[in-house]
């Protein structure tokens, strides 16, 4: 039974990770094709709205879904199926109200955000109004996703995520191509309206999935079980508000990023140069940095109900297992991705964004070399935050992120004001922010669980494997590039890196036999290793 729970945790993470990575890949290609369709001028209109959208989205998509997941998981673990359904219904009403409010704020506040905060002209208002309705649809959808995740049934969430990206790609790019002739702001508006349509369709998909598959995660006689009569909304808010406050820190600092980038760099650069560097950071670099982050986001989403359920059962060993495995997996994912992006960031950007100009490519490559380091710390923050939330310590990550966010703003102002550093300052401050928050979160998890960390197994093994991979990739790319430069060389170098990392992971025994049993596909790897 315990092994089933462990497998369920990582299997759930695997489903979300697969969907998340696929969605991120589609998202990257949306940005690539959008870059070709609307150009750098249009991408500025597209990118500037997201920090404000993300900030409002956090209110509905962060704290409350996590609270739903935790509360549903606790009720399922005790057999209170009716109580779990009651949590969902109350949360759906709450999130629908939140969605209406946030939509109104972004729509009617468009002029204020564009003119007063960004210091831009009225042409940027269209970007805000095109995206505003998506907030309502996402809010409602988050109630369904939180419920399914709490039930450890991740397929519906993954399916809705994939649907969302496909519709966004088809509708958004089609509208962008049709409207770009009217100006770059209209091309960007087409992309953003595609997001709104995609969120509506994804909401319909997750609603249909829950209705059609409810017997997979709820017994037939669930309606006869007595429901927990504790008030749902106060408990939801008690869990959700600290999480939301913590999750709001990064979007708020991202809004300040946009303001500070244009204000600080505008003192010594013209607007076109600032726009060029902002698009390189937001479109060319961050879209790739977010790819590995989707894997650890999936881990974090799965670790909350897993640890919460173990906590409800007073299973301290289970909490140790999930926290330790989550930490190790985050390092095993974050470190090789960081090294790979550092070594091959430039060639990958050139391969994906084929219309990018040499000057913009050089800027994006230099940004990537700094930003790649943040992947490790982002992985750590996401996983450890999920562990703390599952332990009922949802307010603790708030203070960690607040400390990191304050240092981010201060370092941002210092470095962005230096002409020789300019846009690199935004990446440096990001590394500082997540580095501080990640280390603080990890220390808190270790203190709460009493988990004894073996530095060699948890950190040094992934680092050795990653550095060996990076060296192999570097020399493979140099050799192949001399023979045949281009896309095939980049892809072949990536495949060499994957192969070397896998071999190094086996040689160093990166994962134990018990851990391999918990990882989907790990059993096959273990059988392969035992062959003579």
XYZ file of C-alpha atoms in Angstrom:
532
model
C 0.000 0.000 0.000
C 2.800 2.415 0.921
C 4.650 1.610 -2.291
C 1.464 2.374 -4.234
C 1.268 5.802 -2.617
C 4.895 6.533 -3.445
C 4.394 5.444 -7.023
C 1.209 7.495 -7.255
C 3.109 10.599 -6.205
C 5.839 10.282 -8.814
C 3.438 8.965 -11.463
C 1.302 12.059 -10.895
C 4.402 14.210 -11.184
C 5.341 12.348 -14.375
C 1.938 13.013 -15.965
C 2.095 16.702 -15.098
C 5.760 16.876 -16.102
C 5.065 15.328 -19.508
C 2.116 17.648 -20.086
C 4.063 20.597 -18.700
C 7.119 20.023 -20.875
C 4.980 19.461 -23.960
C 3.058 22.648 -23.178
C 6.278 24.578 -22.675
C 7.635 23.263 -25.967
C 4.457 24.358 -27.733
C 4.710 27.681 -25.898
C 8.273 28.157 -27.110
C 7.217 27.481 -30.679
C 4.327 29.925 -30.327
C 6.865 32.585 -29.380
C 9.169 31.519 -32.232
C 6.441 31.739 -34.859
C 5.046 34.896 -33.292
C 8.529 36.436 -33.408
C 8.618 35.709 -37.162
C 5.079 37.044 -37.728
C 4.997 40.251 -35.680
C 8.725 40.923 -35.200
C 10.515 42.577 -32.286
C 8.169 45.583 -32.410
C 5.110 43.381 -31.936
C 6.745 41.210 -29.276
C 7.222 44.270 -27.050
C 3.425 44.767 -27.047
C 2.992 41.056 -26.363
C 5.520 40.722 -23.527
C 4.847 43.848 -21.436
C 1.345 42.771 -20.430
C 2.369 39.445 -18.878
C 3.843 40.663 -15.569
C 0.521 42.429 -14.821
C -1.533 39.462 -16.039
C 0.610 37.049 -14.009
C 0.223 39.150 -10.887
C -3.580 39.084 -11.117
C -3.552 35.443 -12.178
C -1.615 34.451 -9.056
C -4.606 35.444 -6.918
C -6.720 32.681 -8.421
C -4.174 30.201 -9.767
C -1.753 29.821 -6.871
C -3.066 29.807 -3.319
C -6.621 28.561 -3.722
C -5.865 25.588 -6.048
C -3.077 24.496 -3.697
C -5.491 24.779 -0.768
C -8.112 22.770 -2.676
C -5.529 20.113 -3.507
C -4.429 19.849 0.110
C -7.942 19.847 1.609
C -9.256 17.326 -0.927
C -6.230 15.079 -0.389
C -6.749 15.122 3.386
C -10.431 14.233 3.030
C -9.763 11.478 0.508
C -7.115 9.963 2.788
C -9.717 9.687 5.571
C -12.546 8.490 3.299
C -14.506 11.748 3.478
C -15.473 11.852 -0.213
C -18.553 13.993 0.306
C -16.412 16.495 2.183
C -13.964 16.612 -0.711
C -16.781 17.381 -3.117
C -18.087 20.074 -0.768
C -14.637 21.722 -0.774
C -14.690 21.808 -4.564
C -18.122 23.415 -4.810
C -17.345 26.173 -2.322
C -13.985 26.840 -3.952
C -15.512 27.076 -7.424
C -17.870 29.842 -6.270
C -14.997 31.687 -4.605
C -12.757 31.453 -7.656
C -15.505 32.552 -10.031
C -15.913 35.746 -7.982
C -12.139 36.272 -7.883
C -11.977 35.768 -11.652
C -14.629 38.400 -12.301
C -12.829 40.915 -10.077
C -9.378 40.354 -11.602
C -10.792 40.510 -15.126
C -12.396 43.858 -14.315
C -9.138 45.177 -12.825
C -7.068 44.314 -15.913
C -9.716 45.461 -18.395
C -10.725 48.755 -16.813
C -7.236 49.426 -15.480
C -5.599 48.986 -18.890
C -5.051 52.708 -19.394
C -3.505 53.118 -15.937
C -1.144 50.157 -16.367
C -0.035 51.220 -19.837
C 0.304 54.957 -19.282
C 1.041 55.516 -15.595
C 3.011 52.386 -14.713
C 4.827 51.625 -17.954
C 4.948 55.160 -19.306
C 3.791 53.924 -22.719
C 1.199 55.326 -25.115
C -2.431 54.286 -25.626
C -1.528 51.670 -28.253
C -0.522 49.342 -25.396
C -4.054 49.393 -23.928
C -5.222 46.905 -26.550
C -2.815 44.277 -25.196
C -4.364 44.478 -21.721
C -8.003 44.393 -22.842
C -7.423 41.430 -25.185
C -6.051 39.284 -22.369
C -8.316 40.387 -19.493
C -11.198 37.853 -19.966
C -8.723 34.964 -19.699
C -8.449 35.660 -15.966
C -12.057 34.595 -15.339
C -11.734 31.362 -17.320
C -8.444 30.417 -15.631
C -9.913 31.099 -12.181
C -12.779 28.687 -12.716
C -10.485 26.124 -14.305
C -8.163 26.200 -11.289
C -10.950 24.897 -9.039
C -11.258 21.798 -11.229
C -7.502 21.299 -11.484
C -7.013 21.652 -7.737
C -9.709 19.067 -7.069
C -8.277 16.536 -9.520
C -4.749 17.009 -8.181
C -5.963 16.512 -4.633
C -7.533 13.254 -5.773
C -4.123 12.284 -7.261
C -5.765 12.144 -10.693
C -3.519 14.285 -12.878
C -4.644 13.278 -16.375
C -7.443 15.842 -16.534
C -5.065 18.664 -15.618
C -2.547 17.540 -18.217
C -5.218 17.177 -20.898
C -6.583 20.667 -20.266
C -3.046 22.109 -20.354
C -2.356 20.511 -23.727
C -5.692 21.688 -25.123
C -4.945 25.189 -23.900
C -1.609 25.312 -25.721
C -2.905 23.853 -28.986
C -5.809 26.311 -29.192
C -3.518 29.164 -28.207
C -1.151 28.208 -31.010
C -3.771 27.821 -33.730
C -6.087 30.719 -32.882
C -3.428 33.134 -31.629
C -1.080 32.769 -34.571
C -3.956 32.899 -37.064
C -5.272 36.157 -35.592
C -1.757 37.610 -35.363
C -1.130 36.891 -39.045
C -4.464 38.442 -40.024
C -4.126 41.586 -37.910
C -0.409 42.420 -38.220
C -1.085 44.499 -41.351
C -2.936 46.986 -39.096
C 0.145 47.502 -36.916
C 2.341 45.616 -34.426
C -0.061 46.331 -31.550
C -2.844 44.528 -33.446
C -0.621 41.542 -34.217
C 0.155 41.249 -30.503
C -3.542 41.650 -29.651
C -4.320 38.692 -31.912
C -1.858 36.509 -30.005
C -3.274 37.614 -26.667
C -6.876 37.067 -27.746
C -5.825 33.551 -28.738
C -4.829 32.989 -25.102
C -8.276 34.096 -23.930
C -9.982 31.679 -26.336
C -7.640 28.848 -25.307
C -8.417 29.280 -21.606
C -12.157 29.100 -22.310
C -11.771 25.862 -24.286
C -9.450 24.374 -21.632
C -12.076 25.135 -18.980
C -14.667 23.202 -20.969
C -12.267 20.265 -21.321
C -11.474 19.955 -17.603
C -15.167 20.331 -16.722
C -16.076 17.518 -19.111
C -13.232 15.348 -17.805
C -14.337 15.636 -14.186
C -17.944 14.828 -15.018
C -17.138 11.878 -17.258
C -14.418 10.293 -15.088
C -15.634 10.986 -11.555
C -16.034 7.266 -10.783
C -12.301 6.745 -11.339
C -11.469 8.650 -8.165
C -14.696 8.516 -6.143
C -16.545 5.394 -4.952
C -20.117 4.834 -6.095
C -21.463 5.278 -2.563
C -19.438 8.480 -1.929
C -22.603 10.554 -1.697
C -23.657 8.542 1.366
C -20.475 9.242 3.334
C -20.788 11.941 6.009
C -19.143 15.222 5.050
C -16.753 17.124 7.289
C -18.919 19.959 8.595
C -16.042 22.415 9.176
C -16.503 25.730 7.305
C -14.744 25.406 3.980
C -14.097 29.011 2.945
C -12.244 30.070 6.139
C -10.023 26.998 5.902
C -9.409 27.669 2.196
C -8.444 31.267 2.865
C -6.245 30.319 5.827
C -4.196 28.074 3.556
C -4.494 30.122 0.361
C -3.716 33.666 1.525
C -0.111 33.034 2.659
C 0.563 31.007 -0.492
C -0.938 33.748 -2.668
C 1.089 36.434 -0.916
C 4.258 34.427 -1.444
C 3.449 33.663 -5.071
C 2.629 37.348 -5.688
C 6.143 38.444 -4.807
C 7.707 37.302 -8.080
C 4.999 38.806 -10.366
C 5.210 42.069 -8.444
C 8.986 42.149 -8.825
C 8.513 41.237 -12.504
C 6.296 44.294 -12.943
C 9.011 46.351 -11.308
C 11.478 44.664 -13.679
C 9.629 46.013 -16.697
C 9.378 49.492 -15.196
C 13.026 49.539 -14.128
C 14.357 48.122 -17.402
C 12.744 50.873 -19.446
C 13.406 53.608 -16.866
C 17.024 52.795 -15.903
C 18.291 51.743 -19.309
C 16.383 54.573 -20.974
C 18.825 56.993 -19.375
C 21.711 55.834 -21.547
C 20.038 53.986 -24.468
C 17.423 54.927 -27.026
C 14.013 53.227 -26.957
C 14.791 50.872 -29.854
C 17.900 49.522 -28.080
C 15.988 48.986 -24.837
C 13.166 47.221 -26.701
C 15.706 44.976 -28.428
C 17.229 43.892 -25.114
C 13.879 43.478 -23.402
C 12.628 41.161 -26.173
C 15.897 39.192 -26.030
C 15.363 38.661 -22.300
C 11.613 37.986 -22.345
C 11.175 36.108 -25.615
C 14.490 34.529 -26.583
C 15.797 33.600 -23.110
C 12.943 33.250 -20.619
C 10.905 31.006 -22.922
C 13.781 28.492 -22.824
C 14.512 28.950 -19.115
C 10.876 28.054 -18.405
C 11.159 24.650 -20.110
C 13.045 22.850 -17.300
C 11.015 24.813 -14.752
C 7.886 22.987 -15.962
C 9.342 19.693 -14.743
C 9.904 20.936 -11.212
C 6.562 22.740 -11.251
C 4.987 19.331 -11.812
C 6.996 17.939 -8.900
C 5.811 20.775 -6.670
C 2.179 20.275 -7.671
C 2.370 16.569 -6.881
C 4.374 16.872 -3.689
C 1.723 19.032 -1.969
C -1.042 16.378 -1.801
C 1.521 13.586 -1.299
C 3.090 15.149 1.803
C -0.258 16.497 2.985
C -1.763 13.005 2.837
C 1.216 11.508 4.682
C 0.910 14.240 7.294
C -2.798 13.507 7.761
C -1.928 9.821 8.316
C 0.912 10.841 10.693
C 3.278 8.978 8.388
C 6.616 10.646 9.147
C 8.554 8.152 7.047
C 6.358 8.978 4.074
C 7.006 12.686 4.545
C 10.750 12.001 4.623
C 10.520 9.953 1.458
C 8.536 12.500 -0.545
C 10.607 15.487 0.610
C 13.919 13.728 -0.024
C 12.911 12.337 -3.401
C 11.505 15.708 -4.470
C 14.744 17.480 -3.515
C 16.899 14.938 -5.314
C 14.776 14.974 -8.460
C 14.839 18.774 -8.540
C 18.646 18.734 -8.539
C 18.798 15.893 -11.058
C 16.614 17.981 -13.388
C 17.792 21.520 -12.664
C 21.560 21.035 -12.794
C 21.900 19.375 -16.232
C 19.390 21.795 -17.731
C 21.352 24.759 -16.359
C 24.665 23.434 -17.693
C 23.135 22.570 -21.058
C 21.637 26.037 -21.511
C 24.924 27.664 -20.482
C 26.906 25.687 -23.075
C 24.394 25.555 -25.935
C 22.148 28.546 -25.194
C 23.324 30.576 -28.182
C 23.072 27.792 -30.794
C 19.643 26.755 -29.481
C 18.342 30.332 -29.685
C 19.742 30.653 -33.213
C 18.166 27.339 -34.225
C 14.737 28.211 -32.855
C 14.506 31.926 -33.666
C 15.704 31.754 -37.240
C 14.852 35.359 -38.068
C 16.881 36.744 -35.170
C 19.533 39.273 -36.172
C 23.217 38.717 -35.250
C 23.267 41.617 -32.786
C 20.120 40.387 -31.031
C 21.553 36.838 -30.955
C 24.730 38.056 -29.266
C 22.674 39.907 -26.646
C 20.407 36.899 -26.002
C 23.412 34.537 -25.719
C 25.090 36.700 -23.085
C 21.821 36.890 -21.127
C 21.399 33.102 -21.306
C 24.832 32.458 -19.797
C 23.786 34.333 -16.680
C 20.135 33.249 -16.606
C 20.964 29.532 -16.912
C 22.233 29.479 -13.319
C 18.784 30.499 -12.077
C 17.326 27.188 -13.340
C 18.929 25.328 -10.418
C 17.529 27.684 -7.823
C 14.098 27.898 -9.458
C 13.932 24.091 -9.277
C 14.861 24.222 -5.602
C 12.314 26.939 -4.774
C 9.446 25.190 -6.519
C 10.027 21.785 -4.962
C 10.751 23.002 -1.438
C 7.775 25.374 -1.527
C 5.542 22.429 -2.440
C 6.990 20.427 0.467
C 6.398 23.257 2.943
C 2.840 23.756 1.708
C 2.148 20.057 2.114
C 3.424 20.258 5.701
C 0.972 23.036 6.491
C 3.707 25.687 6.590
C 2.399 27.666 3.636
C 3.372 31.032 5.121
C 7.067 30.164 5.473
C 7.958 30.330 1.752
C 6.415 33.816 1.705
C 9.206 35.170 3.879
C 11.869 33.381 1.846
C 10.567 34.836 -1.399
C 10.119 38.240 0.202
C 13.774 38.259 1.220
C 14.770 37.202 -2.288
C 12.384 39.702 -3.885
C 13.767 42.633 -1.899
C 17.324 41.735 -2.895
C 16.150 41.327 -6.494
C 14.732 44.852 -6.642
C 17.828 46.378 -5.036
C 20.278 44.493 -7.265
C 18.107 45.248 -10.288
C 18.354 48.965 -9.719
C 22.100 48.798 -9.126
C 22.992 46.658 -12.155
C 20.472 48.065 -14.647
C 21.864 51.521 -13.947
C 25.321 50.385 -15.103
C 25.709 50.887 -18.881
C 28.294 48.080 -19.112
C 25.954 45.606 -17.426
C 22.553 46.900 -18.677
C 20.087 44.058 -19.385
C 22.328 41.433 -17.738
C 21.361 43.083 -14.460
C 17.846 41.643 -14.746
C 19.268 38.107 -15.001
C 21.776 38.632 -12.199
C 19.040 39.885 -9.872
C 16.901 36.866 -10.777
C 19.694 34.493 -9.749
C 20.092 36.390 -6.461
C 16.347 36.235 -5.754
C 15.872 32.513 -6.362
C 19.218 31.613 -4.803
C 18.301 33.211 -1.483
C 14.710 31.893 -1.504
C 15.709 28.355 -2.511
C 18.381 27.954 0.151
C 16.101 29.335 2.884
C 13.250 27.005 1.853
C 15.538 23.982 1.819
C 16.862 24.757 5.305
C 13.285 25.041 6.597
C 12.266 21.696 5.077
C 15.291 19.967 6.568
C 14.553 21.401 10.003
C 10.871 20.434 9.908
C 11.332 16.889 8.644
C 14.626 16.099 10.305
C 15.711 14.778 6.915
C 19.427 14.047 6.835
C 20.893 15.223 3.573
C 23.828 13.377 2.116
C 25.598 16.081 0.151
C 27.319 13.639 -2.185
C 24.102 11.825 -3.124
C 21.776 14.830 -3.310
C 23.996 17.532 -4.780
C 27.474 16.441 -5.819
C 26.408 13.427 -7.886
C 24.020 15.495 -10.062
C 26.713 18.194 -10.328
C 29.421 15.730 -11.458
C 27.058 14.172 -13.990
C 26.035 17.610 -15.269
C 29.592 18.922 -15.625
C 30.650 15.775 -17.498
C 27.644 16.230 -19.750
C 28.521 19.906 -20.316
C 32.105 19.075 -21.305
C 30.904 16.392 -23.724
C 28.373 18.769 -25.267
C 30.937 21.549 -25.640
C 33.493 19.418 -27.476
C 30.839 17.610 -29.513
C 29.472 20.939 -30.721
C 32.938 22.271 -31.586
C 33.762 19.168 -33.596
C 30.456 18.872 -35.395
C 30.237 22.619 -36.056
C 33.581 22.507 -37.845
C 32.205 19.801 -40.135
C 28.635 20.979 -40.670
C 27.320 24.064 -38.859
C 23.577 24.397 -38.416
C 20.527 22.876 -36.797
C 21.631 19.239 -37.115
C 24.832 19.997 -35.213
C 22.894 21.594 -32.357
C 20.410 18.718 -32.135
C 23.189 16.113 -32.276
C 25.070 17.913 -29.493
C 21.941 17.909 -27.307
C 21.517 14.164 -27.891
C 25.163 13.578 -26.975
C 24.523 15.457 -23.729
C 21.454 13.361 -22.904
C 23.390 10.148 -23.532
C 26.401 11.196 -21.461
C 24.214 12.302 -18.550
C 22.344 8.999 -18.583
C 25.604 7.010 -18.590
C 27.073 9.151 -15.809
C 23.880 8.744 -13.762
C 24.258 4.964 -14.017
C 27.981 5.003 -13.229
C 27.546 7.178 -10.138
C 24.331 5.361 -9.077
C 22.505 8.675 -8.951
C 19.298 6.954 -7.786
C 18.985 4.065 -5.352
C 17.052 0.900 -6.132
C 14.151 2.068 -3.943
C 14.064 5.442 -5.704
C 14.125 3.756 -9.120
C 11.107 1.684 -8.068
C 9.220 4.935 -7.364
C 10.173 6.621 -10.640
C 8.087 5.715 -13.734
C 10.308 3.586 -15.959
C 12.814 3.133 -13.126
C 12.092 -0.557 -12.849
C 13.236 -1.104 -16.436
C 16.419 0.861 -15.757
C 17.111 -1.287 -12.692
C 16.616 -4.497 -14.677
C 18.915 -3.163 -17.408
C 21.647 -2.382 -14.863
C 21.447 -5.893 -13.424
C 22.157 -7.505 -16.784
C 25.566 -9.046 -17.119
